[in-house]
Tab-separated table of C-alpha atoms in Angstrom:
chain	number	residue	atom	x	y	z
A	1098	UNK	CA	60.986	17.965	-10.601
A	1099	UNK	CA	62.972	16.006	-13.205
A	1100	UNK	CA	62.577	12.338	-14.039
A	1101	UNK	CA	65.831	11.584	-12.268
A	1102	UNK	CA	64.592	13.352	-9.148
A	1103	UNK	CA	61.365	11.372	-9.299
A	1104	UNK	CA	63.361	8.125	-9.477
A	1105	UNK	CA	65.253	9.126	-6.311
A	1106	UNK	CA	61.937	9.782	-4.597
A	1107	UNK	CA	60.695	6.344	-5.670
A	1108	UNK	CA	63.632	4.750	-3.862
A	1109	UNK	CA	62.817	6.710	-0.709
A	1110	UNK	CA	61.488	4.831	2.305
A	1111	UNK	CA	59.159	7.708	3.151
A	1112	UNK	CA	55.616	7.273	1.850
A	1113	UNK	CA	55.148	11.055	1.587
A	1114	UNK	CA	58.129	11.319	-0.771
A	1115	UNK	CA	56.889	8.425	-2.892
A	1116	UNK	CA	53.459	10.020	-3.067
A	1117	UNK	CA	54.987	13.268	-4.300
A	1118	UNK	CA	56.913	11.397	-6.972
A	1119	UNK	CA	53.831	9.418	-7.973
A	1120	UNK	CA	51.798	12.592	-8.403
A	1121	UNK	CA	54.547	14.122	-10.530
A	1122	UNK	CA	54.786	11.028	-12.750
A	1123	UNK	CA	51.008	10.924	-13.217
A	1124	UNK	CA	50.908	14.566	-14.283
A	1125	UNK	CA	53.936	13.982	-16.530
A	1126	UNK	CA	52.129	11.119	-18.232
A	1127	UNK	CA	49.025	13.214	-18.807
A	1128	UNK	CA	50.918	16.222	-20.151
A	1129	UNK	CA	50.393	16.330	-23.925
A	1130	UNK	CA	53.877	17.849	-24.291
A	1131	UNK	CA	55.626	14.842	-22.791
A	1132	UNK	CA	57.840	12.856	-25.181
A	1133	UNK	CA	56.842	9.274	-25.942
A	1134	UNK	CA	59.844	7.674	-24.208
A	1135	UNK	CA	59.267	9.727	-21.046
A	1136	UNK	CA	55.555	8.845	-21.070
A	1137	UNK	CA	56.438	5.162	-21.387
A	1138	UNK	CA	58.906	5.391	-18.484
A	1139	UNK	CA	56.301	7.213	-16.368
A	1140	UNK	CA	53.702	4.559	-17.181
A	1141	UNK	CA	56.031	1.754	-16.110
A	1142	UNK	CA	56.820	3.529	-12.844
A	1143	UNK	CA	53.125	4.241	-12.161
A	1144	UNK	CA	52.283	0.599	-12.812
A	1145	UNK	CA	54.703	-0.407	-10.066
A	1146	UNK	CA	53.520	2.349	-7.733
A	1147	UNK	CA	49.903	1.242	-8.165
A	1148	UNK	CA	50.894	-1.676	-5.902
A	1149	UNK	CA	52.780	0.471	-3.381
A	1150	UNK	CA	52.126	-0.695	0.208
A	1151	UNK	CA	51.175	2.825	1.236
A	1152	UNK	CA	47.590	3.873	0.405
A	1153	UNK	CA	48.815	7.480	0.399
A	1154	UNK	CA	50.917	6.728	-2.681
A	1155	UNK	CA	48.151	4.878	-4.476
A	1156	UNK	CA	45.670	7.641	-3.617
A	1157	UNK	CA	48.020	10.260	-5.098
A	1158	UNK	CA	47.994	8.365	-8.410
A	1159	UNK	CA	44.236	7.854	-8.358
A	1160	UNK	CA	43.494	11.505	-7.639
A	1161	UNK	CA	45.799	12.665	-10.446
A	1162	UNK	CA	44.409	10.244	-13.038
A	1163	UNK	CA	40.739	10.254	-12.028
A	1164	UNK	CA	39.421	13.010	-14.283
A	1165	UNK	CA	41.410	12.255	-17.425
A	1166	UNK	CA	40.468	10.192	-20.454
A	1167	UNK	CA	44.203	9.960	-21.285
A	1168	UNK	CA	45.065	7.964	-18.157
A	1169	UNK	CA	46.445	4.405	-18.523
A	1170	UNK	CA	43.370	2.180	-18.495
A	1171	UNK	CA	45.026	-0.761	-16.747
A	1172	UNK	CA	46.070	1.452	-13.838
A	1173	UNK	CA	42.607	3.014	-13.584
A	1174	UNK	CA	40.918	-0.394	-13.499
A	1175	UNK	CA	43.434	-1.657	-10.936
A	1176	UNK	CA	42.962	1.316	-8.602
A	1177	UNK	CA	39.170	1.209	-8.992
A	1178	UNK	CA	39.233	-2.065	-7.006
A	1179	UNK	CA	41.425	-0.639	-4.246
A	1180	UNK	CA	40.222	0.386	-0.788
A	1181	UNK	CA	37.665	3.237	-0.697
A	1182	UNK	CA	40.173	5.931	0.249
A	1183	UNK	CA	42.144	5.150	-2.899
A	1184	UNK	CA	39.428	4.118	-5.339
A	1185	UNK	CA	36.916	6.840	-4.455
A	1186	UNK	CA	38.050	9.490	-6.921
A	1187	UNK	CA	38.368	6.939	-9.733
A	1188	UNK	CA	34.909	5.475	-9.105
A	1189	UNK	CA	33.345	8.908	-8.904
A	1190	UNK	CA	34.961	10.673	-11.844
A	1191	UNK	CA	36.949	8.518	-14.233
A	1192	UNK	CA	35.573	8.738	-17.795
A	1193	UNK	CA	37.437	5.524	-18.653
A	1194	UNK	CA	35.100	3.356	-16.602
A	1195	UNK	CA	32.507	2.099	-19.056
A	1196	UNK	CA	29.057	0.771	-18.301
A	1197	UNK	CA	30.287	-2.828	-18.155
A	1198	UNK	CA	33.138	-1.891	-15.814
A	1199	UNK	CA	30.792	-0.059	-13.462
A	1200	UNK	CA	28.292	-2.941	-13.391
A	1201	UNK	CA	31.070	-5.401	-12.531
A	1202	UNK	CA	32.413	-3.078	-9.838
A	1203	UNK	CA	28.934	-2.563	-8.388
A	1204	UNK	CA	28.637	-6.338	-8.039
A	1205	UNK	CA	32.019	-6.835	-6.357
A	1206	UNK	CA	32.820	-3.746	-4.288
A	1207	UNK	CA	31.777	-3.049	-0.715
A	1208	UNK	CA	29.165	-0.493	0.344
A	1209	UNK	CA	31.574	2.457	0.228
A	1210	UNK	CA	32.704	1.654	-3.298
A	1211	UNK	CA	29.123	1.178	-4.468
A	1212	UNK	CA	28.238	4.524	-2.892
A	1213	UNK	CA	30.888	6.316	-4.947
A	1214	UNK	CA	29.524	4.730	-8.127
A	1215	UNK	CA	26.008	5.793	-7.151
A	1216	UNK	CA	27.170	9.418	-6.957
A	1217	UNK	CA	28.535	9.508	-10.520
A	1218	UNK	CA	26.950	12.067	-12.847
A	1219	UNK	CA	24.907	10.808	-15.817
A	1220	UNK	CA	24.644	7.314	-14.379
A	1221	UNK	CA	23.107	4.993	-16.968
A	1222	UNK	CA	19.972	2.918	-16.433
A	1223	UNK	CA	21.881	-0.406	-16.475
A	1224	UNK	CA	24.352	0.701	-13.807
A	1225	UNK	CA	21.514	2.109	-11.693
A	1226	UNK	CA	19.689	-1.204	-12.076
A	1227	UNK	CA	22.757	-3.116	-10.871
A	1228	UNK	CA	22.967	-0.909	-7.796
A	1229	UNK	CA	19.252	-1.315	-7.081
A	1230	UNK	CA	19.600	-5.078	-7.268
A	1231	UNK	CA	22.987	-5.597	-5.612
A	1232	UNK	CA	23.851	-2.398	-3.787
A	1233	UNK	CA	23.993	-1.943	-0.044
A	1234	UNK	CA	21.527	0.400	1.653
A	1235	UNK	CA	24.036	3.278	1.710
A	1236	UNK	CA	24.573	2.962	-2.049
A	1237	UNK	CA	20.848	2.831	-2.791
A	1238	UNK	CA	20.289	5.961	-0.693
A	1239	UNK	CA	22.975	7.812	-2.663
A	1240	UNK	CA	21.475	6.573	-5.925
A	1241	UNK	CA	18.071	7.897	-4.876
A	1242	UNK	CA	19.693	11.277	-4.149
A	1243	UNK	CA	21.359	11.342	-7.576
A	1244	UNK	CA	18.942	13.352	-9.728
A	1245	UNK	CA	21.213	12.817	-12.728
A	1246	UNK	CA	20.862	9.031	-12.611
A	1247	UNK	CA	18.588	7.266	-15.101
A	1248	UNK	CA	16.432	5.148	-12.781
A	1249	UNK	CA	13.731	3.031	-14.396
A	1250	UNK	CA	10.330	2.454	-12.800
A	1251	UNK	CA	11.070	-1.189	-11.928
A	1252	UNK	CA	14.310	-0.076	-10.259
A	1253	UNK	CA	12.353	2.216	-7.936
A	1254	UNK	CA	10.123	-0.750	-7.121
A	1255	UNK	CA	13.189	-2.855	-6.329
A	1256	UNK	CA	14.491	-0.124	-4.005
A	1257	UNK	CA	11.197	-0.122	-2.147
A	1258	UNK	CA	11.070	-3.926	-1.973
A	1259	UNK	CA	14.561	-4.148	-0.503
A	1260	UNK	CA	14.791	-1.104	1.744
A	1261	UNK	CA	11.332	0.499	1.894
A	1262	UNK	CA	11.291	0.317	5.690
A	1263	UNK	CA	14.345	2.567	6.011
A	1264	UNK	CA	13.233	6.043	7.092
A	1265	UNK	CA	15.961	7.997	5.291
A	1266	UNK	CA	15.409	6.263	1.941
A	1267	UNK	CA	11.639	6.530	2.313
A	1268	UNK	CA	11.860	10.290	2.855
A	1269	UNK	CA	14.110	10.772	-0.204
A	1270	UNK	CA	11.906	8.665	-2.473
A	1271	UNK	CA	8.625	10.263	-1.450
A	1272	UNK	CA	10.026	13.667	-2.485
A	1273	UNK	CA	11.251	12.316	-5.849
A	1274	UNK	CA	8.867	13.200	-8.713
A	1275	UNK	CA	10.215	10.226	-10.703
A	1276	UNK	CA	8.805	7.723	-8.198
A	1277	UNK	CA	5.983	5.580	-9.692
A	1278	UNK	CA	2.638	6.041	-8.006
A	1279	UNK	CA	2.394	2.432	-6.795
A	1280	UNK	CA	5.766	2.798	-5.052
A	1281	UNK	CA	4.623	6.032	-3.458
A	1282	UNK	CA	1.543	4.286	-2.106
A	1283	UNK	CA	3.608	1.381	-0.818
A	1284	UNK	CA	5.914	3.750	1.073
A	1285	UNK	CA	2.978	5.595	2.615
A	1286	UNK	CA	1.485	2.263	3.658
A	1287	UNK	CA	4.778	1.179	5.233
A	1288	UNK	CA	4.872	4.457	7.160
A	1289	UNK	CA	1.396	3.646	8.471
A	1290	UNK	CA	2.644	0.231	9.585
A	1291	UNK	CA	5.523	1.857	11.437
A	1292	UNK	CA	3.150	4.205	13.280
A	1293	UNK	CA	0.662	1.434	14.046
A	1294	UNK	CA	3.400	-0.769	15.510
A	1295	UNK	CA	5.060	2.047	17.459
A	1296	UNK	CA	4.999	1.300	21.183
A	1297	UNK	CA	4.935	5.040	21.901
A	1298	UNK	CA	1.860	5.643	19.707
A	1299	UNK	CA	0.067	2.595	21.128
A	1300	UNK	CA	0.815	3.683	24.689
A	1301	UNK	CA	-0.382	7.207	23.922
A	1302	UNK	CA	-3.738	6.466	22.261
A	1303	UNK	CA	-4.213	2.712	22.617
A	1304	UNK	CA	-3.694	-0.149	20.181
A	1305	UNK	CA	-7.198	-0.168	18.684
A	1306	UNK	CA	-7.332	3.572	18.161
A	1307	UNK	CA	-3.805	3.603	16.731
A	1308	UNK	CA	-4.874	0.985	14.166
A	1309	UNK	CA	-8.014	2.969	13.294
A	1310	UNK	CA	-6.208	6.305	13.036
A	1311	UNK	CA	-3.412	4.965	10.858
A	1312	UNK	CA	-5.910	3.100	8.655
A	1313	UNK	CA	-7.892	6.301	8.091
A	1314	UNK	CA	-4.697	8.264	7.453
A	1315	UNK	CA	-3.567	5.704	4.874
A	1316	UNK	CA	-6.962	5.893	3.152
A	1317	UNK	CA	-6.746	9.697	2.954
A	1318	UNK	CA	-3.181	9.460	1.665
A	1319	UNK	CA	-4.237	6.952	-0.993
A	1320	UNK	CA	-6.948	9.313	-2.231
A	1321	UNK	CA	-4.545	12.264	-2.222
A	1322	UNK	CA	-2.163	10.288	-4.441
A	1323	UNK	CA	-4.773	10.254	-7.187
A	1324	UNK	CA	-4.344	14.007	-7.717
A	1325	UNK	CA	-0.634	13.447	-8.351
A	1326	UNK	CA	-1.181	10.487	-10.665
A	1327	UNK	CA	-1.328	10.508	-14.421
A	1328	UNK	CA	-4.159	8.490	-16.016
A	1329	UNK	CA	-1.494	6.117	-17.347
A	1330	UNK	CA	-0.593	5.278	-13.742
A	1331	UNK	CA	-4.139	4.489	-12.606
A	1332	UNK	CA	-3.860	0.783	-13.461
A	1333	UNK	CA	-0.724	0.259	-11.380
A	1334	UNK	CA	-2.290	2.171	-8.485
A	1335	UNK	CA	-5.459	0.050	-8.639
A	1336	UNK	CA	-3.347	-3.129	-8.684
A	1337	UNK	CA	-1.347	-1.887	-5.713
A	1338	UNK	CA	-4.515	-1.035	-3.766
A	1339	UNK	CA	-5.918	-4.504	-4.433
A	1340	UNK	CA	-2.697	-6.220	-3.373
A	1341	UNK	CA	-2.520	-4.230	-0.151
A	1342	UNK	CA	-6.164	-4.870	0.710
A	1343	UNK	CA	-6.980	-1.140	0.655
A	1344	UNK	CA	-9.496	-1.301	-2.168
A	1345	UNK	CA	-12.337	-0.989	0.320
A	1346	UNK	CA	-15.820	0.508	0.416
A	1347	UNK	CA	-14.386	3.421	2.376
A	1348	UNK	CA	-11.855	4.167	-0.359
A	1349	UNK	CA	-14.520	3.998	-3.078
A	1350	UNK	CA	-16.710	6.451	-1.160
A	1351	UNK	CA	-13.769	8.784	-0.527
A	1352	UNK	CA	-12.917	8.788	-4.237
A	1353	UNK	CA	-16.381	9.715	-5.488
A	1354	UNK	CA	-17.061	12.165	-2.623
A	1355	UNK	CA	-13.757	13.876	-3.315
A	1356	UNK	CA	-14.525	14.335	-6.997
A	1357	UNK	CA	-11.978	11.797	-8.269
A	1358	UNK	CA	-14.456	10.867	-10.982
A	1359	UNK	CA	-11.867	9.850	-13.599
A	1360	UNK	CA	-10.142	7.508	-11.188
A	1361	UNK	CA	-13.487	6.177	-9.968
A	1362	UNK	CA	-14.410	5.362	-13.569
A	1363	UNK	CA	-11.067	3.655	-14.118
A	1364	UNK	CA	-11.528	1.694	-10.902
A	1365	UNK	CA	-15.052	0.603	-11.827
A	1366	UNK	CA	-13.937	-0.424	-15.314
A	1367	UNK	CA	-11.040	-2.415	-13.870
A	1368	UNK	CA	-13.231	-4.239	-11.347
A	1369	UNK	CA	-16.110	-4.849	-13.750
A	1370	UNK	CA	-13.862	-5.789	-16.708
A	1371	UNK	CA	-15.652	-3.259	-18.918
A	1372	UNK	CA	-13.875	-0.989	-21.451
A	1373	UNK	CA	-12.918	2.429	-20.129
A	1374	UNK	CA	-14.819	4.316	-22.843
A	1375	UNK	CA	-18.042	2.475	-22.003
A	1376	UNK	CA	-17.729	3.242	-18.293
A	1377	UNK	CA	-16.892	6.866	-19.001
A	1378	UNK	CA	-20.066	7.171	-21.087
A	1379	UNK	CA	-22.148	5.630	-18.303
A	1380	UNK	CA	-20.756	8.033	-15.705
A	1381	UNK	CA	-21.263	11.086	-17.922
A	1382	UNK	CA	-24.761	10.309	-19.214
A	1383	UNK	CA	-25.891	6.833	-18.188
A	1384	UNK	CA	-29.276	6.271	-16.520
A	1385	UNK	CA	-29.536	5.195	-12.907
A	1386	UNK	CA	-30.348	1.590	-13.783
A	1387	UNK	CA	-27.242	1.372	-15.966
A	1388	UNK	CA	-25.138	2.873	-13.189
A	1389	UNK	CA	-26.483	0.383	-10.655
A	1390	UNK	CA	-25.717	-2.455	-13.068
A	1391	UNK	CA	-22.142	-1.141	-13.356
A	1392	UNK	CA	-21.778	-0.906	-9.582
A	1393	UNK	CA	-23.141	-4.402	-9.172
A	1394	UNK	CA	-20.760	-5.865	-11.743
A	1395	UNK	CA	-17.836	-4.031	-10.124
A	1396	UNK	CA	-18.703	-5.693	-6.811
A	1397	UNK	CA	-19.708	-2.560	-4.910
A	1398	UNK	CA	-21.974	-3.300	-1.943
A	1399	UNK	CA	-25.677	-2.580	-2.678
A	1400	UNK	CA	-25.815	-0.301	0.370
A	1401	UNK	CA	-23.540	2.258	-1.348
A	1402	UNK	CA	-25.305	2.272	-4.724
A	1403	UNK	CA	-27.669	5.171	-3.823
A	1404	UNK	CA	-24.952	7.497	-2.474
A	1405	UNK	CA	-22.686	6.734	-5.430
A	1406	UNK	CA	-25.486	7.552	-7.850
A	1407	UNK	CA	-26.360	10.775	-6.013
A	1408	UNK	CA	-22.722	11.912	-6.056
A	1409	UNK	CA	-22.410	11.211	-9.782
A	1410	UNK	CA	-25.494	13.334	-10.464
A	1411	UNK	CA	-23.969	16.192	-8.467
A	1412	UNK	CA	-20.651	16.005	-10.352
A	1413	UNK	CA	-22.538	15.901	-13.668
A	1414	UNK	CA	-24.369	19.085	-12.699
A	1415	UNK	CA	-21.079	20.706	-11.704
A	1416	UNK	CA	-19.477	19.800	-15.044
A	1417	UNK	CA	-22.465	21.272	-16.900
A	1418	UNK	CA	-22.274	24.426	-14.815
A	1419	UNK	CA	-25.765	23.890	-13.412
A	1420	UNK	CA	-24.493	23.558	-9.875
A	1421	UNK	CA	-21.431	24.760	-7.969
A	1422	UNK	CA	-20.333	22.092	-5.578
A	1423	UNK	CA	-17.347	20.304	-4.146
A	1424	UNK	CA	-16.494	17.449	-1.794
A	1425	UNK	CA	-18.497	19.056	1.016
A	1426	UNK	CA	-21.686	19.183	-1.054
A	1427	UNK	CA	-21.085	15.740	-2.582
A	1428	UNK	CA	-20.707	14.215	0.869
A	1429	UNK	CA	-23.928	15.883	1.969
A	1430	UNK	CA	-26.053	14.522	-0.908
A	1431	UNK	CA	-24.590	11.077	-0.209
A	1432	UNK	CA	-25.536	11.401	3.468
A	1433	UNK	CA	-29.040	12.581	2.564
A	1434	UNK	CA	-29.623	9.358	0.604
A	1435	UNK	CA	-29.141	7.270	3.726
A	1436	UNK	CA	-30.476	9.549	6.465
A	1437	UNK	CA	-33.233	7.876	8.470
A	1438	UNK	CA	-32.181	4.346	7.633
A	1439	UNK	CA	-31.772	2.008	10.597
A	1440	UNK	CA	-29.778	-0.540	8.654
A	1441	UNK	CA	-26.420	-1.070	10.453
A	1442	UNK	CA	-24.483	-0.857	7.183
A	1443	UNK	CA	-26.181	2.414	6.256
A	1444	UNK	CA	-25.486	3.848	9.709
A	1445	UNK	CA	-21.806	2.940	9.382
A	1446	UNK	CA	-21.656	4.481	5.889
A	1447	UNK	CA	-23.273	7.704	7.124
A	1448	UNK	CA	-20.668	7.881	9.901
A	1449	UNK	CA	-17.891	7.455	7.351
A	1450	UNK	CA	-19.401	10.074	5.038
A	1451	UNK	CA	-19.630	12.554	7.903
A	1452	UNK	CA	-15.919	11.993	8.522
A	1453	UNK	CA	-15.199	12.525	4.823
A	1454	UNK	CA	-17.254	15.717	4.884
A	1455	UNK	CA	-15.424	16.892	8.001
A	1456	UNK	CA	-12.085	16.290	6.276
A	1457	UNK	CA	-13.281	18.262	3.239
A	1458	UNK	CA	-14.420	21.198	5.379
A	1459	UNK	CA	-11.129	21.235	7.272
A	1460	UNK	CA	-9.078	21.071	4.064
A	1461	UNK	CA	-11.100	23.921	2.564
A	1462	UNK	CA	-10.605	26.054	5.680
A	1463	UNK	CA	-6.846	25.433	5.635
A	1464	UNK	CA	-6.629	26.329	1.949
A	1465	UNK	CA	-8.641	29.516	2.499
A	1466	UNK	CA	-6.435	30.532	5.441
A	1467	UNK	CA	-3.299	29.996	3.361
A	1468	UNK	CA	-4.738	32.075	0.525
A	1469	UNK	CA	-5.539	34.908	2.914
A	1470	UNK	CA	-2.065	34.716	4.445
A	1471	UNK	CA	-0.477	34.762	0.991
């Protein structure tokens, strides 16, 4: 097609013909062999066509210019604000859209436009932050799916604050290894709330039992998160547990019975306002009186001091190699400390410890079965 032919197409009343001419002019402009005067004429024509009443024509220009760094910037910026069917390719691929442009577009475009930005490769942290703060749910979901996006920890927290109750986003985030541990706990807790408030679950097992079952499940999930946490994340997890009201006696017992000794030490140090190194020394080699003083300062109920001390002695023996034990054995020595007591608190603690031991036995059996199957 010659330039003269393209001009005849531009005067056509048919949108399909104008789209064909627009595509030709865009490719002519991008061709490095095009003479300067022809490129200028093509740019002028494309500038007019960027306002063509037919979206088919505007989309033809956008698609042709989207992947090129040689495209006319003013046309790219103009089409980036067009309707989604036109702007999509520009928003997704254009290398001419800088960080500032993308942030401005994220703040002004509708959900579909924001979604295209969220899908861009190598999305910077500032653009991701703008989407987390201003984006619609659809855009945030696409951002969470974008493994190439630089998403900061506080941005994940903002996602959870805004849309943590959405099932699709929750599922994507829980599978994301970049998700901070406090966000992961918050999502698990929100899932528990959904189950507890479900009319189907309540009708099936009753409101009280549903609350108890989901509470126990959340406690087990919280303990399981510790294995996937780095020590640097322990503080944020402790803060999250305190804020959610889950930093309970049951959780403390589950931690020490399950062998989460490092986290238990971090937790005790946090609650007692004692340096980590000092608490670590007490747990590794401190006498019983020093341990009880630590527990007391951390605010642990006196009724759980004996089982906590017994469990620590067992884990010390395991670390020295003097004893081979795990959560099942730790739970048992904790139960033995309270067996025979008629105190209501002790009876309740024994019941909880038996449940913890049952969970440990079941988990061990499942792991053994999987090993045999493998």
